[in-house]
Short mmCIF file of C-alpha atoms and ligand atoms in Angstrom, two decimals:
data_model
loop_
_atom_site.label_atom_id
_atom_site.label_comp_id
_atom_site.label_asym_id
_atom_site.label_seq_id
_atom_site.Cartn_x
_atom_site.Cartn_y
_atom_site.Cartn_z
CA UNK T 307 31.09 -9.67 181.30
CA UNK T 308 27.36 -9.22 181.19
CA UNK T 309 25.72 -9.06 177.85
CA UNK T 310 24.34 -5.56 177.27
CA UNK T 311 21.29 -6.88 175.58
CA UNK T 312 20.34 -9.10 178.46
CA UNK T 313 21.04 -6.27 180.87
CA UNK T 314 18.81 -3.92 178.97
CA UNK T 315 16.09 -6.62 178.58
CA UNK T 316 16.13 -7.25 182.33
CA UNK T 317 15.95 -3.56 183.24
CA UNK T 318 13.14 -2.96 180.71
CA UNK T 319 11.20 -5.98 182.18
CA UNK T 320 11.54 -4.44 185.62
CA UNK T 321 10.44 -0.95 184.57
CA UNK T 322 7.52 -2.51 182.72
CA UNK T 323 6.50 -4.32 186.00
CA UNK T 324 6.66 -1.01 187.81
CA UNK T 325 4.49 0.73 185.27
CA UNK T 326 2.10 -2.22 185.25
CA UNK T 327 1.76 -2.32 189.00
CA UNK T 328 1.29 1.47 189.15
CA UNK T 329 -1.41 1.39 186.60
CA UNK T 330 -3.17 -1.50 188.51
CA UNK T 331 -2.91 0.45 191.76
CA UNK T 332 -4.40 3.56 190.13
CA UNK T 333 -7.13 1.60 188.33
CA UNK T 334 -5.72 2.56 184.96
CA UNK T 335 -5.24 0.42 181.88
CA UNK T 336 -1.62 -0.37 181.07
CA UNK T 337 -2.21 0.92 177.55
CA UNK T 338 -2.92 4.34 178.89
CA UNK T 339 0.70 4.83 179.78
CA UNK T 340 3.50 5.10 177.21
CA UNK T 341 7.19 4.38 178.14
CA UNK T 342 9.69 6.80 176.67
CA UNK T 343 13.29 5.72 177.22
CA UNK T 344 15.70 8.48 177.76
CA UNK T 345 18.88 7.49 175.94
CA UNK T 346 20.94 10.56 176.57
CA UNK T 347 24.70 9.95 177.00
CA UNK T 348 24.30 6.26 175.77
CA UNK T 349 25.47 5.10 172.39
CA UNK T 350 23.36 4.44 169.24
CA UNK T 351 24.08 0.77 169.72
CA UNK T 352 22.00 0.82 172.87
CA UNK T 353 19.16 2.59 171.02
CA UNK T 354 19.32 -0.21 168.49
CA UNK T 355 19.12 -2.89 171.12
CA UNK T 356 16.23 -1.16 172.80
CA UNK T 357 14.36 -0.98 169.46
CA UNK T 358 14.99 -4.75 168.98
CA UNK T 359 13.51 -5.26 172.58
CA UNK T 360 10.33 -3.46 171.52
CA UNK T 361 10.92 0.13 172.61
CA UNK T 362 9.11 2.65 170.39
CA UNK T 363 9.81 5.99 171.95
CA UNK T 364 13.21 7.35 172.78
CA UNK T 365 14.24 10.83 174.17
CA UNK T 366 17.38 12.93 174.13
CA UNK T 367 18.20 16.27 175.68
CA UNK T 368 21.22 17.58 173.82
CA UNK T 369 21.18 18.05 170.04
CA UNK T 370 24.98 17.50 169.70
CA UNK T 371 24.44 13.91 171.09
CA UNK T 372 21.08 13.37 169.63
CA UNK T 373 21.55 14.36 165.91
CA UNK T 374 24.26 11.69 165.07
CA UNK T 375 22.53 9.07 167.06
CA UNK T 376 19.14 9.69 165.29
CA UNK T 377 21.00 9.51 161.97
CA UNK T 378 22.62 6.20 162.88
CA UNK T 379 19.15 4.84 163.91
CA UNK T 380 17.16 6.32 161.04
CA UNK T 381 16.16 2.83 159.90
CA UNK T 382 14.47 1.91 163.15
CA UNK T 383 10.73 2.35 163.86
CA UNK T 384 11.21 4.92 166.68
CA UNK T 385 9.69 8.19 167.66
CA UNK T 386 12.22 10.83 168.89
CA UNK T 387 11.43 13.05 171.62
CA UNK T 388 13.49 16.18 172.40
CA UNK T 389 13.32 16.86 176.15
CA UNK T 390 16.14 19.34 176.88
CA UNK T 391 16.44 23.12 176.96
CA UNK T 392 16.35 24.10 173.27
CA UNK T 393 18.33 27.17 171.96
CA UNK T 394 16.86 28.60 168.69
CA UNK T 395 20.27 27.97 166.85
CA UNK T 396 19.67 24.17 167.38
CA UNK T 397 16.03 24.25 166.08
CA UNK T 398 16.97 23.46 162.49
CA UNK T 399 18.92 20.38 163.43
CA UNK T 400 16.37 19.14 166.05
CA UNK T 401 13.41 19.53 163.62
CA UNK T 402 15.25 17.32 161.10
CA UNK T 403 14.79 14.18 163.29
CA UNK T 404 12.50 15.02 166.29
CA UNK T 405 8.92 13.89 166.11
CA UNK T 406 8.04 15.63 169.40
CA UNK T 407 9.62 18.47 171.21
CA UNK T 408 8.56 18.32 174.90
CA UNK T 409 10.40 21.41 176.08
CA UNK T 410 8.50 24.18 174.41
CA UNK T 411 8.60 27.03 176.84
CA UNK T 412 8.75 30.46 175.03
CA UNK T 413 7.13 32.25 172.18
CA UNK T 414 10.49 32.82 170.25
CA UNK T 415 11.03 29.01 170.23
CA UNK T 416 7.50 28.29 168.94
CA UNK T 417 8.10 30.78 165.96
CA UNK T 418 11.46 29.24 165.17
CA UNK T 419 10.15 25.62 165.38
CA UNK T 420 7.22 26.52 163.05
CA UNK T 421 9.43 28.21 160.43
CA UNK T 422 11.86 25.31 160.44
CA UNK T 423 9.33 22.43 160.25
CA UNK T 424 7.41 24.21 157.43
CA UNK T 425 10.65 24.53 155.54
CA UNK T 426 11.57 20.82 156.08
CA UNK T 427 8.07 19.73 155.00
CA UNK T 428 7.44 18.00 158.32
CA UNK T 429 5.06 18.13 161.20
CA UNK T 430 6.21 18.41 164.80
CA UNK T 431 4.31 17.46 168.02
CA UNK T 432 4.82 20.01 170.75
CA UNK T 433 4.43 19.77 174.50
CA UNK T 434 4.44 22.86 176.72
CA UNK T 435 6.97 22.39 179.51
CA UNK T 436 5.60 23.62 182.75
CA UNK T 437 7.84 24.86 185.45
CA UNK T 438 5.75 24.34 188.63
CA UNK T 439 8.17 26.33 190.78
CA UNK T 440 8.43 29.39 188.42
CA UNK T 441 6.90 32.65 189.38
CA UNK T 442 4.42 34.35 187.01
CA UNK T 443 6.09 35.58 183.90
CA UNK T 444 9.42 33.77 184.68
CA UNK T 445 10.86 30.52 183.45
CA UNK T 446 12.11 27.49 185.48
CA UNK T 447 15.75 26.96 186.27
CA UNK T 448 15.74 23.79 184.01
CA UNK T 449 13.39 25.47 181.48
CA UNK T 450 9.63 25.52 181.40
CA UNK T 451 6.99 28.29 181.56
CA UNK T 452 5.29 29.35 184.74
CA UNK T 453 1.78 27.87 185.02
CA UNK T 454 -0.03 31.05 184.23
CA UNK T 455 1.84 31.34 180.89
CA UNK T 456 0.67 28.02 179.50
CA UNK T 457 -2.62 29.04 177.84
CA UNK T 458 -1.01 31.89 175.77
CA UNK T 459 1.91 29.69 174.63
CA UNK T 460 -0.52 26.78 173.87
CA UNK T 461 -2.71 29.17 171.63
CA UNK T 462 0.47 30.25 169.84
CA UNK T 463 1.52 26.62 169.11
CA UNK T 464 -1.98 25.72 168.04
CA UNK T 465 -2.05 28.58 165.49
CA UNK T 466 1.43 27.89 164.16
CA UNK T 467 1.88 26.10 160.78
CA UNK T 468 3.54 22.73 161.03
CA UNK T 469 3.16 22.49 164.80
CA UNK T 470 0.65 20.08 166.57
CA UNK T 471 -0.22 20.93 170.22
CA UNK T 472 0.03 17.54 171.98
CA UNK T 473 -0.10 18.50 175.63
CA UNK T 474 2.16 19.25 178.62
CA UNK T 475 5.40 18.06 180.15
CA UNK T 476 7.04 18.66 183.56
CA UNK T 477 10.08 17.72 185.66
CA UNK T 478 9.14 17.54 189.40
CA UNK T 479 10.74 20.64 191.03
CA UNK T 480 13.82 20.13 193.32
CA UNK T 481 13.16 23.42 195.17
CA UNK T 482 10.08 25.41 196.09
CA UNK T 483 6.73 24.37 197.55
CA UNK T 484 6.74 21.02 195.50
CA UNK T 485 10.23 19.99 196.50
CA UNK T 486 10.03 16.30 197.59
CA UNK T 487 6.29 16.23 196.86
CA UNK T 488 6.29 14.65 193.38
CA UNK T 489 2.67 13.43 193.47
CA UNK T 490 1.33 16.81 194.41
CA UNK T 491 3.42 18.31 191.65
CA UNK T 492 2.05 15.82 189.15
CA UNK T 493 -1.56 16.47 190.35
CA UNK T 494 -1.07 20.12 189.88
CA UNK T 495 0.12 19.36 186.34
CA UNK T 496 -3.07 17.30 185.78
CA UNK T 497 -5.14 20.30 186.78
CA UNK T 498 -3.37 22.56 184.34
CA UNK T 499 -3.85 19.74 181.72
CA UNK T 500 -7.65 19.78 182.31
CA UNK T 501 -7.71 23.52 181.66
CA UNK T 502 -5.69 23.09 178.53
CA UNK T 503 -7.89 20.24 177.21
CA UNK T 504 -11.02 22.40 177.76
CA UNK T 505 -9.64 24.69 174.96
CA UNK T 506 -7.60 22.02 172.98
CA UNK T 507 -9.30 18.68 173.43
CA UNK T 508 -6.69 16.83 171.36
CA UNK T 509 -3.80 18.12 173.58
CA UNK T 510 -4.14 15.24 175.93
CA UNK T 511 -0.56 14.03 176.42
CA UNK T 512 0.86 14.54 179.94
CA UNK T 513 4.47 13.67 180.20
CA UNK T 514 5.70 13.34 183.71
CA UNK T 515 7.74 11.02 185.85
CA UNK T 516 11.27 9.67 185.60
CA UNK T 517 13.11 6.66 187.01
CA UNK T 518 12.61 7.75 190.66
CA UNK T 519 9.00 8.90 190.58
CA UNK T 520 7.20 7.20 187.68
CA UNK T 521 4.73 5.62 190.13
CA UNK T 522 3.73 9.07 191.41
CA UNK T 523 3.25 10.28 187.80
CA UNK T 524 1.05 7.14 186.92
CA UNK T 525 -1.00 7.62 190.06
CA UNK T 526 -1.62 11.31 189.16
CA UNK T 527 -2.68 10.47 185.56
CA UNK T 528 0.46 10.86 183.37
CA UNK T 529 0.10 9.35 179.87
CA UNK T 530 3.81 9.31 179.22
CA UNK T 531 6.68 8.59 181.51
CA UNK T 532 10.38 9.29 180.68
CA UNK T 533 12.70 6.71 182.15
CA UNK T 534 16.47 6.78 181.65
CA UNK T 535 18.58 5.43 184.53
CA UNK T 536 16.26 2.57 185.41
CA UNK T 537 16.67 1.06 181.93
CA UNK T 538 20.23 2.08 180.85
CA UNK T 539 21.98 2.41 184.17
CA UNK T 540 23.49 5.36 185.99
CA UNK T 541 24.79 7.90 183.46
CA UNK T 542 28.62 8.24 183.31
CA UNK T 543 28.28 12.09 183.37
CA UNK T 544 25.55 14.60 184.14
CA UNK T 545 23.17 14.94 181.25
C1 PLP V 1438 17.32 12.71 181.89
C2 PLP V 1438 15.91 13.07 181.87
C3 PLP V 1438 14.85 12.09 182.24
C4 PLP V 1438 15.25 10.70 182.72
O1 PLP V 1438 15.76 10.77 184.02
P1 PLP V 1438 16.14 9.33 184.84
O2 PLP V 1438 16.21 9.85 186.25
O3 PLP V 1438 17.38 8.98 184.37
O4 PLP V 1438 15.10 8.40 184.61
C5 PLP V 1438 13.61 12.41 182.10
N1 PLP V 1438 13.25 13.72 181.72
C6 PLP V 1438 14.20 14.58 181.35
C7 PLP V 1438 13.71 15.94 180.91
C8 PLP V 1438 15.42 14.35 181.41
O5 PLP V 1438 16.38 15.25 181.15
#
């Protein structure tokens, strides 16, 4: 039986190599890109091993799984990112452990997050999730606000107590004009980010790219990549 620690170390080294080559190819510094390991569906023991191997950012997409894991790993020097669609009835739980919510996509969620973090005496980083395939005024199938809704939502986050506007997140669309065109999708996200930074200079995080397309995201200018499968293995169930 392979030792899980060795397996994770080898996978991490491979992902690190991919990020470093993508940075070199794009003329970017390796330090400009942060790896976030998406640990959804994997146990707290894996999170602990990853932490020992030097990982500093982890992400989860379901509060039911994330809350007990974050509690079991509370002693580790980790930043927790929430990247899944977030219902307001889960906000109180998520704001007890998350450092960043990357899936902010509607006004009601912003209000709820703000109330909850203020009550908890914490601060929360927020990324606006952009659905590049959503029509004006609509939300994406996997969450996210249409590109023309970003400015209004960003202003709301920036003006909400306890919330810090950190930037943008996207998942490359599976359908629509960007289907199969990851790099074009990520370049579009960078354009939206430039517009956002003109009004909010500190909101310079751009979270894009997963196991299959992290090179495209780094080439486009992403500051954060979210990698699950390539580090932990193929997930046992959809998540
Ligand atoms: C699961 C997930 C990822 C990681 O996907 P992989 O293909 O396993 O690397 C990244 N971002 C979000 C929002 C996810 O839900």
